[in-house]
mmCIF file with all atom_site columns, C-alpha atoms in Angstrom:
data_model
loop_
_atom_site.group_PDB
_atom_site.id
_atom_site.type_symbol
_atom_site.label_atom_id
_atom_site.label_alt_id
_atom_site.label_comp_id
_atom_site.label_asym_id
_atom_site.label_entity_id
_atom_site.label_seq_id
_atom_site.pdbx_PDB_ins_code
_atom_site.Cartn_x
_atom_site.Cartn_y
_atom_site.Cartn_z
_atom_site.occupancy
_atom_site.B_iso_or_equiv
_atom_site.pdbx_formal_charge
_atom_site.auth_seq_id
_atom_site.auth_comp_id
_atom_site.auth_asym_id
_atom_site.auth_atom_id
_atom_site.pdbx_PDB_model_num
ATOM 1   C CA . GLY A 1 1   ? 22.861 -6.154  17.104 1.00 73.00 ? 632 GLY A CA 1
ATOM 2   C CA . ALA A 1 2   ? 23.135 -9.303  19.236 1.00 90.00 ? 633 ALA A CA 1
ATOM 3   C CA . VAL A 1 3   ? 26.631 -10.360 18.257 1.00 95.00 ? 634 VAL A CA 1
ATOM 4   C CA . VAL A 1 4   ? 28.400 -13.172 20.075 1.00 97.00 ? 635 VAL A CA 1
ATOM 5   C CA . SER A 1 5   ? 32.072 -13.950 19.589 1.00 97.00 ? 636 SER A CA 1
ATOM 6   C CA . GLN A 1 6   ? 34.159 -16.963 20.500 1.00 98.00 ? 637 GLN A CA 1
ATOM 7   C CA . HIS A 1 7   ? 37.880 -17.321 20.863 1.00 97.00 ? 638 HIS A CA 1
ATOM 8   C CA . PRO A 1 8   ? 39.749 -19.200 19.617 1.00 98.00 ? 639 PRO A CA 1
ATOM 9   C CA . SER A 1 9   ? 37.966 -20.307 16.461 1.00 97.00 ? 640 SER A CA 1
ATOM 10  C CA . ARG A 1 10  ? 40.173 -23.349 16.154 1.00 97.00 ? 641 ARG A CA 1
ATOM 11  C CA . VAL A 1 11  ? 42.586 -25.075 18.517 1.00 97.00 ? 642 VAL A CA 1
ATOM 12  C CA . ILE A 1 12  ? 44.788 -28.129 18.332 1.00 97.00 ? 643 ILE A CA 1
ATOM 13  C CA . CYS A 1 13  ? 46.236 -29.495 21.542 1.00 96.00 ? 644 CYS A CA 1
ATOM 14  C CA . LYS A 1 14  ? 48.000 -32.536 22.898 1.00 97.00 ? 645 LYS A CA 1
ATOM 15  C CA . SER A 1 15  ? 46.193 -35.126 24.937 1.00 97.00 ? 646 SER A CA 1
ATOM 16  C CA . GLY A 1 16  ? 46.248 -34.287 28.647 1.00 97.00 ? 647 GLY A CA 1
ATOM 17  C CA . THR A 1 17  ? 46.401 -30.529 28.277 1.00 97.00 ? 648 THR A CA 1
ATOM 18  C CA . SER A 1 18  ? 43.651 -28.054 29.132 1.00 97.00 ? 649 SER A CA 1
ATOM 19  C CA . VAL A 1 19  ? 41.988 -25.701 26.696 1.00 98.00 ? 650 VAL A CA 1
ATOM 20  C CA . LYS A 1 20  ? 40.037 -22.547 27.500 1.00 98.00 ? 651 LYS A CA 1
ATOM 21  C CA . ILE A 1 21  ? 37.341 -21.197 25.181 1.00 98.00 ? 652 ILE A CA 1
ATOM 22  C CA . GLU A 1 22  ? 35.931 -17.707 25.628 1.00 97.00 ? 653 GLU A CA 1
ATOM 23  C CA . CYS A 1 23  ? 32.430 -16.591 24.732 1.00 97.00 ? 654 CYS A CA 1
ATOM 24  C CA . ARG A 1 24  ? 31.580 -12.893 24.662 1.00 97.00 ? 655 ARG A CA 1
ATOM 25  C CA . SER A 1 25  ? 28.387 -11.000 23.984 1.00 95.00 ? 656 SER A CA 1
ATOM 26  C CA . LEU A 1 26  ? 29.649 -7.893  22.210 1.00 96.00 ? 657 LEU A CA 1
ATOM 27  C CA . ASP A 1 27  ? 26.679 -5.541  22.174 1.00 92.00 ? 658 ASP A CA 1
ATOM 28  C CA . PHE A 1 28  ? 24.388 -6.777  24.911 1.00 93.00 ? 659 PHE A CA 1
ATOM 29  C CA . GLN A 1 29  ? 24.532 -8.157  28.431 1.00 92.00 ? 660 GLN A CA 1
ATOM 30  C CA . ALA A 1 30  ? 23.638 -11.755 29.027 1.00 91.00 ? 661 ALA A CA 1
ATOM 31  C CA . THR A 1 31  ? 22.682 -13.082 32.422 1.00 87.00 ? 662 THR A CA 1
ATOM 32  C CA . THR A 1 32  ? 22.581 -16.550 30.936 1.00 92.00 ? 663 THR A CA 1
ATOM 33  C CA . MET A 1 33  ? 24.849 -18.216 28.432 1.00 95.00 ? 664 MET A CA 1
ATOM 34  C CA . PHE A 1 34  ? 24.760 -21.765 27.155 1.00 96.00 ? 665 PHE A CA 1
ATOM 35  C CA . TRP A 1 35  ? 27.436 -24.164 25.974 1.00 97.00 ? 666 TRP A CA 1
ATOM 36  C CA . TYR A 1 36  ? 26.802 -26.763 23.287 1.00 97.00 ? 667 TYR A CA 1
ATOM 37  C CA . ARG A 1 37  ? 28.833 -29.462 21.628 1.00 97.00 ? 668 ARG A CA 1
ATOM 38  C CA . GLN A 1 38  ? 28.362 -30.792 18.122 1.00 97.00 ? 669 GLN A CA 1
ATOM 39  C CA . PHE A 1 39  ? 29.959 -33.926 16.703 1.00 95.00 ? 670 PHE A CA 1
ATOM 40  C CA . PRO A 1 40  ? 30.245 -34.451 12.936 1.00 93.00 ? 671 PRO A CA 1
ATOM 41  C CA . LYS A 1 41  ? 26.923 -35.043 11.182 1.00 90.00 ? 672 LYS A CA 1
ATOM 42  C CA . GLN A 1 42  ? 25.031 -34.645 14.452 1.00 93.00 ? 673 GLN A CA 1
ATOM 43  C CA . SER A 1 43  ? 22.902 -31.905 15.913 1.00 93.00 ? 674 SER A CA 1
ATOM 44  C CA . LEU A 1 44  ? 23.867 -29.567 18.730 1.00 94.00 ? 675 LEU A CA 1
ATOM 45  C CA . MET A 1 45  ? 23.766 -31.003 22.223 1.00 95.00 ? 676 MET A CA 1
ATOM 46  C CA . LEU A 1 46  ? 23.404 -28.753 25.230 1.00 95.00 ? 677 LEU A CA 1
ATOM 47  C CA . MET A 1 47  ? 26.212 -29.243 27.729 1.00 97.00 ? 678 MET A CA 1
ATOM 48  C CA . ALA A 1 48  ? 25.505 -26.662 30.386 1.00 96.00 ? 679 ALA A CA 1
ATOM 49  C CA . THR A 1 49  ? 23.752 -23.468 31.344 1.00 94.00 ? 680 THR A CA 1
ATOM 50  C CA . SER A 1 50  ? 26.004 -20.710 32.614 1.00 92.00 ? 681 SER A CA 1
ATOM 51  C CA . ASN A 1 51  ? 24.547 -18.061 34.915 1.00 89.00 ? 682 ASN A CA 1
ATOM 52  C CA . GLU A 1 52  ? 26.440 -14.904 35.795 1.00 87.00 ? 683 GLU A CA 1
ATOM 53  C CA . GLY A 1 53  ? 27.684 -15.001 39.351 1.00 84.00 ? 684 GLY A CA 1
ATOM 54  C CA . SER A 1 54  ? 26.583 -18.531 40.113 1.00 87.00 ? 685 SER A CA 1
ATOM 55  C CA . LYS A 1 55  ? 27.541 -22.106 39.391 1.00 90.00 ? 686 LYS A CA 1
ATOM 56  C CA . ALA A 1 56  ? 26.767 -23.586 36.023 1.00 93.00 ? 687 ALA A CA 1
ATOM 57  C CA . THR A 1 57  ? 24.064 -26.206 35.601 1.00 94.00 ? 688 THR A CA 1
ATOM 58  C CA . TYR A 1 58  ? 25.232 -29.241 33.676 1.00 96.00 ? 689 TYR A CA 1
ATOM 59  C CA . GLU A 1 59  ? 23.148 -31.577 31.539 1.00 95.00 ? 690 GLU A CA 1
ATOM 60  C CA . GLN A 1 60  ? 22.992 -35.237 32.407 1.00 95.00 ? 691 GLN A CA 1
ATOM 61  C CA . GLY A 1 61  ? 26.114 -37.084 31.370 1.00 95.00 ? 692 GLY A CA 1
ATOM 62  C CA . VAL A 1 62  ? 28.347 -33.999 31.189 1.00 96.00 ? 693 VAL A CA 1
ATOM 63  C CA . GLU A 1 63  ? 31.194 -34.088 33.699 1.00 95.00 ? 694 GLU A CA 1
ATOM 64  C CA . LYS A 1 64  ? 31.364 -30.801 35.571 1.00 93.00 ? 695 LYS A CA 1
ATOM 65  C CA . ASP A 1 65  ? 34.946 -31.411 36.691 1.00 95.00 ? 696 ASP A CA 1
ATOM 66  C CA . LYS A 1 66  ? 36.055 -31.949 33.125 1.00 96.00 ? 697 LYS A CA 1
ATOM 67  C CA . PHE A 1 67  ? 34.206 -29.048 31.563 1.00 97.00 ? 698 PHE A CA 1
ATOM 68  C CA . LEU A 1 68  ? 34.733 -26.075 33.849 1.00 96.00 ? 699 LEU A CA 1
ATOM 69  C CA . ILE A 1 69  ? 32.500 -23.103 33.218 1.00 95.00 ? 700 ILE A CA 1
ATOM 70  C CA . ASN A 1 70  ? 33.009 -19.611 34.592 1.00 92.00 ? 701 ASN A CA 1
ATOM 71  C CA . HIS A 1 71  ? 30.599 -16.744 33.988 1.00 90.00 ? 702 HIS A CA 1
ATOM 72  C CA . ALA A 1 72  ? 32.403 -13.885 35.644 1.00 84.00 ? 703 ALA A CA 1
ATOM 73  C CA . SER A 1 73  ? 30.600 -10.990 33.981 1.00 91.00 ? 704 SER A CA 1
ATOM 74  C CA . LEU A 1 74  ? 27.468 -10.225 32.009 1.00 92.00 ? 705 LEU A CA 1
ATOM 75  C CA . THR A 1 75  ? 29.414 -10.384 28.757 1.00 94.00 ? 706 THR A CA 1
ATOM 76  C CA . LEU A 1 76  ? 31.886 -13.215 29.264 1.00 95.00 ? 707 LEU A CA 1
ATOM 77  C CA . SER A 1 77  ? 31.640 -16.937 29.887 1.00 95.00 ? 708 SER A CA 1
ATOM 78  C CA . THR A 1 78  ? 34.519 -19.378 29.596 1.00 96.00 ? 709 THR A CA 1
ATOM 79  C CA . LEU A 1 79  ? 34.607 -23.123 29.065 1.00 97.00 ? 710 LEU A CA 1
ATOM 80  C CA . THR A 1 80  ? 37.748 -24.987 30.046 1.00 97.00 ? 711 THR A CA 1
ATOM 81  C CA . VAL A 1 81  ? 38.201 -28.517 28.818 1.00 98.00 ? 712 VAL A CA 1
ATOM 82  C CA . THR A 1 82  ? 40.520 -30.075 31.374 1.00 97.00 ? 713 THR A CA 1
ATOM 83  C CA . SER A 1 83  ? 42.854 -32.947 30.600 1.00 97.00 ? 714 SER A CA 1
ATOM 84  C CA . ALA A 1 84  ? 41.567 -33.133 27.064 1.00 97.00 ? 715 ALA A CA 1
ATOM 85  C CA . HIS A 1 85  ? 41.508 -36.462 25.248 1.00 96.00 ? 716 HIS A CA 1
ATOM 86  C CA . PRO A 1 86  ? 40.902 -37.292 21.579 1.00 97.00 ? 717 PRO A CA 1
ATOM 87  C CA . GLU A 1 87  ? 37.245 -38.107 22.290 1.00 96.00 ? 718 GLU A CA 1
ATOM 88  C CA . ASP A 1 88  ? 36.780 -34.466 23.392 1.00 97.00 ? 719 ASP A CA 1
ATOM 89  C CA . SER A 1 89  ? 37.524 -33.353 19.841 1.00 97.00 ? 720 SER A CA 1
ATOM 90  C CA . SER A 1 90  ? 34.384 -31.584 18.716 1.00 97.00 ? 721 SER A CA 1
ATOM 91  C CA . PHE A 1 91  ? 32.787 -28.294 17.690 1.00 98.00 ? 722 PHE A CA 1
ATOM 92  C CA . TYR A 1 92  ? 31.984 -26.229 20.790 1.00 98.00 ? 723 TYR A CA 1
ATOM 93  C CA . ILE A 1 93  ? 29.413 -23.473 20.444 1.00 98.00 ? 724 ILE A CA 1
ATOM 94  C CA . CYS A 1 94  ? 28.199 -20.945 22.972 1.00 97.00 ? 725 CYS A CA 1
ATOM 95  C CA . SER A 1 95  ? 25.084 -18.819 22.996 1.00 96.00 ? 726 SER A CA 1
ATOM 96  C CA . ALA A 1 96  ? 24.046 -15.754 24.951 1.00 95.00 ? 727 ALA A CA 1
ATOM 97  C CA . CYS A 1 97  ? 20.475 -15.073 25.934 1.00 92.00 ? 728 CYS A CA 1
ATOM 98  C CA . THR A 1 98  ? 18.573 -11.817 25.755 1.00 89.00 ? 729 THR A CA 1
ATOM 99  C CA . SER A 1 99  ? 14.927 -10.818 25.792 1.00 84.00 ? 730 SER A CA 1
ATOM 100 C CA . ARG A 1 100 ? 13.564 -9.798  22.397 1.00 76.00 ? 731 ARG A CA 1
ATOM 101 C CA . ARG A 1 101 ? 9.851  -9.170  21.812 1.00 75.00 ? 732 ARG A CA 1
ATOM 102 C CA . GLY A 1 102 ? 8.807  -11.234 24.761 1.00 75.00 ? 733 GLY A CA 1
ATOM 103 C CA . GLY A 1 103 ? 10.942 -14.299 24.133 1.00 79.00 ? 734 GLY A CA 1
ATOM 104 C CA . GLU A 1 104 ? 14.286 -15.307 25.597 1.00 84.00 ? 735 GLU A CA 1
ATOM 105 C CA . THR A 1 105 ? 16.277 -15.437 22.379 1.00 91.00 ? 736 THR A CA 1
ATOM 106 C CA . GLN A 1 106 ? 19.637 -17.147 22.176 1.00 94.00 ? 737 GLN A CA 1
ATOM 107 C CA . TYR A 1 107 ? 22.286 -15.736 19.870 1.00 95.00 ? 738 TYR A CA 1
ATOM 108 C CA . PHE A 1 108 ? 25.112 -18.057 18.969 1.00 97.00 ? 739 PHE A CA 1
ATOM 109 C CA . GLY A 1 109 ? 28.827 -17.625 18.590 1.00 97.00 ? 740 GLY A CA 1
ATOM 110 C CA . PRO A 1 110 ? 30.682 -18.876 15.509 1.00 97.00 ? 741 PRO A CA 1
ATOM 111 C CA . GLY A 1 111 ? 31.967 -21.943 17.324 1.00 98.00 ? 742 GLY A CA 1
ATOM 112 C CA . THR A 1 112 ? 35.357 -23.333 18.323 1.00 98.00 ? 743 THR A CA 1
ATOM 113 C CA . ARG A 1 113 ? 36.718 -26.408 16.664 1.00 98.00 ? 744 ARG A CA 1
ATOM 114 C CA . LEU A 1 114 ? 38.836 -28.457 19.081 1.00 98.00 ? 745 LEU A CA 1
ATOM 115 C CA . LEU A 1 115 ? 41.157 -31.190 17.905 1.00 98.00 ? 746 LEU A CA 1
ATOM 116 C CA . VAL A 1 116 ? 42.936 -33.213 20.557 1.00 97.00 ? 747 VAL A CA 1
ATOM 117 C CA . LEU A 1 117 ? 45.869 -35.258 19.304 1.00 97.00 ? 748 LEU A CA 1
ATOM 118 C CA . ASP B 2 1   ? 11.452 -35.946 23.746 1.00 50.00 ? 661 ASP B CA 1
ATOM 119 C CA . ALA B 2 2   ? 10.988 -34.467 20.286 1.00 54.00 ? 662 ALA B CA 1
ATOM 120 C CA . LYS B 2 3   ? 8.759  -31.431 20.610 1.00 87.00 ? 663 LYS B CA 1
ATOM 121 C CA . THR B 2 4   ? 8.834  -30.617 16.903 1.00 94.00 ? 664 THR B CA 1
ATOM 122 C CA . THR B 2 5   ? 8.647  -32.591 13.685 1.00 95.00 ? 665 THR B CA 1
ATOM 123 C CA . GLN B 2 6   ? 10.248 -31.370 10.483 1.00 97.00 ? 666 GLN B CA 1
ATOM 124 C CA . PRO B 2 7   ? 10.868 -32.965 7.078  1.00 98.00 ? 667 PRO B CA 1
ATOM 125 C CA . THR B 2 8   ? 14.364 -34.352 6.763  1.00 97.00 ? 668 THR B CA 1
ATOM 126 C CA . SER B 2 9   ? 15.223 -32.461 3.624  1.00 97.00 ? 669 SER B CA 1
ATOM 127 C CA . MET B 2 10  ? 13.869 -30.290 0.862  1.00 97.00 ? 670 MET B CA 1
ATOM 128 C CA . ASP B 2 11  ? 15.106 -28.698 -2.313 1.00 97.00 ? 671 ASP B CA 1
ATOM 129 C CA . CYS B 2 12  ? 14.063 -25.365 -3.685 1.00 96.00 ? 672 CYS B CA 1
ATOM 130 C CA . ALA B 2 13  ? 14.914 -23.281 -6.708 1.00 97.00 ? 673 ALA B CA 1
ATOM 131 C CA . GLU B 2 14  ? 16.931 -20.117 -6.435 1.00 97.00 ? 674 GLU B CA 1
ATOM 132 C CA . GLY B 2 15  ? 14.701 -17.055 -6.539 1.00 97.00 ? 675 GLY B CA 1
ATOM 133 C CA . ARG B 2 16  ? 11.586 -18.947 -5.494 1.00 96.00 ? 676 ARG B CA 1
ATOM 134 C CA . ALA B 2 17  ? 9.945  -18.927 -2.093 1.00 97.00 ? 677 ALA B CA 1
ATOM 135 C CA . ALA B 2 18  ? 10.890 -21.742 0.255  1.00 97.00 ? 678 ALA B CA 1
ATOM 136 C CA . ASN B 2 19  ? 8.186  -22.923 2.650  1.00 98.00 ? 679 ASN B CA 1
ATOM 137 C CA . LEU B 2 20  ? 9.476  -24.966 5.589  1.00 98.00 ? 680 LEU B CA 1
ATOM 138 C CA . PRO B 2 21  ? 6.835  -26.749 7.671  1.00 98.00 ? 681 PRO B CA 1
ATOM 139 C CA . CYS B 2 22  ? 7.059  -27.675 11.324 1.00 97.00 ? 682 CYS B CA 1
ATOM 140 C CA . ASN B 2 23  ? 4.654  -29.555 13.567 1.00 97.00 ? 683 ASN B CA 1
ATOM 141 C CA . HIS B 2 24  ? 4.572  -28.843 17.290 1.00 95.00 ? 684 HIS B CA 1
ATOM 142 C CA . SER B 2 25  ? 1.298  -30.358 18.424 1.00 94.00 ? 685 SER B CA 1
ATOM 143 C CA . THR B 2 26  ? 2.249  -30.489 22.127 1.00 92.00 ? 686 THR B CA 1
ATOM 144 C CA . ILE B 2 27  ? 3.228  -26.838 22.413 1.00 92.00 ? 687 ILE B CA 1
ATOM 145 C CA . SER B 2 28  ? 2.069  -25.155 25.612 1.00 89.00 ? 688 SER B CA 1
ATOM 146 C CA . GLY B 2 29  ? 0.520  -21.724 25.910 1.00 84.00 ? 689 GLY B CA 1
ATOM 147 C CA . ASN B 2 30  ? 3.609  -19.797 26.940 1.00 86.00 ? 690 ASN B CA 1
ATOM 148 C CA . GLU B 2 31  ? 6.111  -21.461 24.608 1.00 90.00 ? 691 GLU B CA 1
ATOM 149 C CA . TYR B 2 32  ? 7.495  -19.569 21.655 1.00 93.00 ? 692 TYR B CA 1
ATOM 150 C CA . VAL B 2 33  ? 8.296  -21.066 18.261 1.00 95.00 ? 693 VAL B CA 1
ATOM 151 C CA . TYR B 2 34  ? 11.880 -20.292 17.242 1.00 95.00 ? 694 TYR B CA 1
ATOM 152 C CA . TRP B 2 35  ? 13.631 -20.845 13.942 1.00 96.00 ? 695 TRP B CA 1
ATOM 153 C CA . TYR B 2 36  ? 17.377 -21.057 13.555 1.00 97.00 ? 696 TYR B CA 1
ATOM 154 C CA . ARG B 2 37  ? 19.583 -22.185 10.729 1.00 98.00 ? 697 ARG B CA 1
ATOM 155 C CA . GLN B 2 38  ? 23.074 -23.575 10.630 1.00 97.00 ? 698 GLN B CA 1
ATOM 156 C CA . ILE B 2 39  ? 25.285 -23.196 7.634  1.00 96.00 ? 699 ILE B CA 1
ATOM 157 C CA . HIS B 2 40  ? 28.039 -25.780 7.425  1.00 89.00 ? 700 HIS B CA 1
ATOM 158 C CA . SER B 2 41  ? 30.753 -25.381 10.071 1.00 87.00 ? 701 SER B CA 1
ATOM 159 C CA . GLN B 2 42  ? 29.216 -22.262 11.585 1.00 95.00 ? 702 GLN B CA 1
ATOM 160 C CA . GLY B 2 43  ? 27.248 -21.494 14.727 1.00 96.00 ? 703 GLY B CA 1
ATOM 161 C CA . PRO B 2 44  ? 23.449 -21.419 14.411 1.00 97.00 ? 704 PRO B CA 1
ATOM 162 C CA . GLN B 2 45  ? 21.914 -18.171 13.197 1.00 97.00 ? 705 GLN B CA 1
ATOM 163 C CA . TYR B 2 46  ? 18.713 -16.797 14.689 1.00 96.00 ? 706 TYR B CA 1
ATOM 164 C CA . ILE B 2 47  ? 16.014 -16.250 12.058 1.00 97.00 ? 707 ILE B CA 1
ATOM 165 C CA . ILE B 2 48  ? 12.706 -15.419 13.693 1.00 95.00 ? 708 ILE B CA 1
ATOM 166 C CA . HIS B 2 49  ? 10.390 -16.318 16.552 1.00 94.00 ? 709 HIS B CA 1
ATOM 167 C CA . GLY B 2 50  ? 6.740  -15.936 17.433 1.00 94.00 ? 710 GLY B CA 1
ATOM 168 C CA . LEU B 2 51  ? 4.111  -16.810 19.994 1.00 93.00 ? 711 LEU B CA 1
ATOM 169 C CA . LYS B 2 52  ? 0.691  -16.549 18.344 1.00 92.00 ? 712 LYS B CA 1
ATOM 170 C CA . ASN B 2 53  ? 0.779  -13.950 15.617 1.00 90.00 ? 713 ASN B CA 1
ATOM 171 C CA . ASN B 2 54  ? 2.473  -14.187 12.263 1.00 95.00 ? 714 ASN B CA 1
ATOM 172 C CA . GLU B 2 55  ? 5.820  -12.440 12.194 1.00 96.00 ? 715 GLU B CA 1
ATOM 173 C CA . THR B 2 56  ? 8.007  -10.988 9.471  1.00 97.00 ? 716 THR B CA 1
ATOM 174 C CA . ASN B 2 57  ? 11.516 -9.603  9.495  1.00 95.00 ? 717 ASN B CA 1
ATOM 175 C CA . GLU B 2 58  ? 14.231 -8.937  6.959  1.00 95.00 ? 718 GLU B CA 1
ATOM 176 C CA . MET B 2 59  ? 15.101 -12.614 6.704  1.00 95.00 ? 719 MET B CA 1
ATOM 177 C CA . ALA B 2 60  ? 11.824 -14.487 6.701  1.00 97.00 ? 720 ALA B CA 1
ATOM 178 C CA . SER B 2 61  ? 8.159  -14.749 7.612  1.00 98.00 ? 721 SER B CA 1
ATOM 179 C CA . LEU B 2 62  ? 6.701  -17.044 10.235 1.00 98.00 ? 722 LEU B CA 1
ATOM 180 C CA . ILE B 2 63  ? 3.145  -18.272 9.888  1.00 98.00 ? 723 ILE B CA 1
ATOM 181 C CA . ILE B 2 64  ? 1.675  -19.912 12.993 1.00 97.00 ? 724 ILE B CA 1
ATOM 182 C CA . THR B 2 65  ? -1.656 -21.725 12.783 1.00 96.00 ? 725 THR B CA 1
ATOM 183 C CA . GLU B 2 66  ? -4.476 -20.533 14.993 1.00 95.00 ? 726 GLU B CA 1
ATOM 184 C CA . ASP B 2 67  ? -4.276 -23.632 17.192 1.00 95.00 ? 727 ASP B CA 1
ATOM 185 C CA . ARG B 2 68  ? -0.462 -23.169 17.357 1.00 95.00 ? 728 ARG B CA 1
ATOM 186 C CA . LYS B 2 69  ? 0.116  -26.816 16.566 1.00 95.00 ? 729 LYS B CA 1
ATOM 187 C CA . SER B 2 70  ? 2.131  -26.088 13.448 1.00 97.00 ? 730 SER B CA 1
ATOM 188 C CA . SER B 2 71  ? 4.014  -23.313 11.721 1.00 97.00 ? 731 SER B CA 1
ATOM 189 C CA . THR B 2 72  ? 5.693  -22.503 8.426  1.00 98.00 ? 732 THR B CA 1
ATOM 190 C CA . LEU B 2 73  ? 8.867  -20.568 7.849  1.00 98.00 ? 733 LEU B CA 1
ATOM 191 C CA . ILE B 2 74  ? 8.892  -18.730 4.558  1.00 98.00 ? 734 ILE B CA 1
ATOM 192 C CA . LEU B 2 75  ? 12.062 -17.584 2.848  1.00 97.00 ? 735 LEU B CA 1
ATOM 193 C CA . PRO B 2 76  ? 10.568 -15.258 0.231  1.00 96.00 ? 736 PRO B CA 1
ATOM 194 C CA . HIS B 2 77  ? 13.329 -15.380 -2.373 1.00 95.00 ? 737 HIS B CA 1
ATOM 195 C CA . ALA B 2 78  ? 15.743 -18.218 -1.730 1.00 96.00 ? 738 ALA B CA 1
ATOM 196 C CA . THR B 2 79  ? 19.375 -17.734 -2.679 1.00 97.00 ? 739 THR B CA 1
ATOM 197 C CA . LEU B 2 80  ? 22.232 -20.208 -2.825 1.00 97.00 ? 740 LEU B CA 1
ATOM 198 C CA . ARG B 2 81  ? 23.465 -18.804 0.487  1.00 96.00 ? 741 ARG B CA 1
ATOM 199 C CA . ASP B 2 82  ? 20.261 -19.986 2.148  1.00 97.00 ? 742 ASP B CA 1
ATOM 200 C CA . THR B 2 83  ? 21.423 -23.583 1.818  1.00 97.00 ? 743 THR B CA 1
ATOM 201 C CA . ALA B 2 84  ? 21.590 -24.768 5.445  1.00 98.00 ? 744 ALA B CA 1
ATOM 202 C CA . VAL B 2 85  ? 19.996 -26.937 8.106  1.00 97.00 ? 745 VAL B CA 1
ATOM 203 C CA . TYR B 2 86  ? 16.901 -25.213 9.469  1.00 98.00 ? 746 TYR B CA 1
ATOM 204 C CA . TYR B 2 87  ? 15.752 -25.914 13.005 1.00 97.00 ? 747 TYR B CA 1
ATOM 205 C CA . CYS B 2 88  ? 12.261 -25.317 14.349 1.00 97.00 ? 748 CYS B CA 1
ATOM 206 C CA . ILE B 2 89  ? 12.365 -25.250 18.152 1.00 94.00 ? 749 ILE B CA 1
ATOM 207 C CA . VAL B 2 90  ? 9.706  -24.782 20.762 1.00 92.00 ? 750 VAL B CA 1
ATOM 208 C CA . ASN B 2 91  ? 11.417 -22.740 23.415 1.00 78.00 ? 751 ASN B CA 1
ATOM 209 C CA . ASP B 2 92  ? 11.031 -23.682 27.012 1.00 67.00 ? 752 ASP B CA 1
ATOM 210 C CA . TYR B 2 93  ? 14.116 -21.640 27.958 1.00 78.00 ? 753 TYR B CA 1
ATOM 211 C CA . LYS B 2 94  ? 16.524 -24.336 26.870 1.00 84.00 ? 754 LYS B CA 1
ATOM 212 C CA . LEU B 2 95  ? 16.771 -25.062 23.165 1.00 87.00 ? 755 LEU B CA 1
ATOM 213 C CA . SER B 2 96  ? 16.551 -28.693 22.102 1.00 88.00 ? 756 SER B CA 1
ATOM 214 C CA . PHE B 2 97  ? 17.957 -29.118 18.625 1.00 91.00 ? 757 PHE B CA 1
ATOM 215 C CA . GLY B 2 98  ? 16.529 -31.997 16.626 1.00 90.00 ? 758 GLY B CA 1
ATOM 216 C CA . ALA B 2 99  ? 17.736 -33.067 13.210 1.00 93.00 ? 759 ALA B CA 1
ATOM 217 C CA . GLY B 2 100 ? 16.169 -30.098 11.431 1.00 96.00 ? 760 GLY B CA 1
ATOM 218 C CA . THR B 2 101 ? 15.448 -29.786 7.729  1.00 97.00 ? 761 THR B CA 1
ATOM 219 C CA . THR B 2 102 ? 18.366 -29.770 5.319  1.00 97.00 ? 762 THR B CA 1
ATOM 220 C CA . VAL B 2 103 ? 17.453 -27.189 2.707  1.00 98.00 ? 763 VAL B CA 1
ATOM 221 C CA . THR B 2 104 ? 19.334 -27.167 -0.570 1.00 98.00 ? 764 THR B CA 1
ATOM 222 C CA . VAL B 2 105 ? 18.809 -24.214 -2.854 1.00 97.00 ? 765 VAL B CA 1
ATOM 223 C CA . ARG B 2 106 ? 19.602 -25.060 -6.455 1.00 96.00 ? 766 ARG B CA 1
ATOM 224 C CA . ALA B 2 107 ? 20.458 -22.648 -9.232 1.00 95.00 ? 767 ALA B CA 1
#
């Protein structure tokens, strides 16, 4: 159990276009989902916390107007990278949170690799 | 703020137990210790978590010291597929990923 999917797994786009990434919890409901970004040879960095039915909370330094997050249901959160530029090229990973044995455990998706040309 | 300290890297032999240490001396009473691993180019994989007691599941065992200031993740029989970066995280709702321990399992 606790499977999280992401779509697409890989995307290449032109500079200035927008890209939408979907994150789904397949076998559980998640009130909270998280979005991370990982650059080569670096660790994961939290971008934002996505709560179902409310506005996302963004980490310091993450532009909310550039990275639009929508959490429309208990199993789906989307991240839209607007007006993408080459510096937005990265590995984007989502996680969905559920309670397991007393802790709030995050289960991660397989990631989406974005390349902006 | 780094809440955990882990060795940068470690090697282990295939078939042997791998013991991964983690220090979390500033852990508070209601914080859990979580372990994840990330295999190259994949999303992190949940391994195990615990609060006070030792825990075991199909993947690993987690040994937490009585004062909760450190813990050890044990992979009982390491395989080549266990080669990954292992992260020890003290969970205060958000996960803060440090550099982790790069574990290389050698044949």
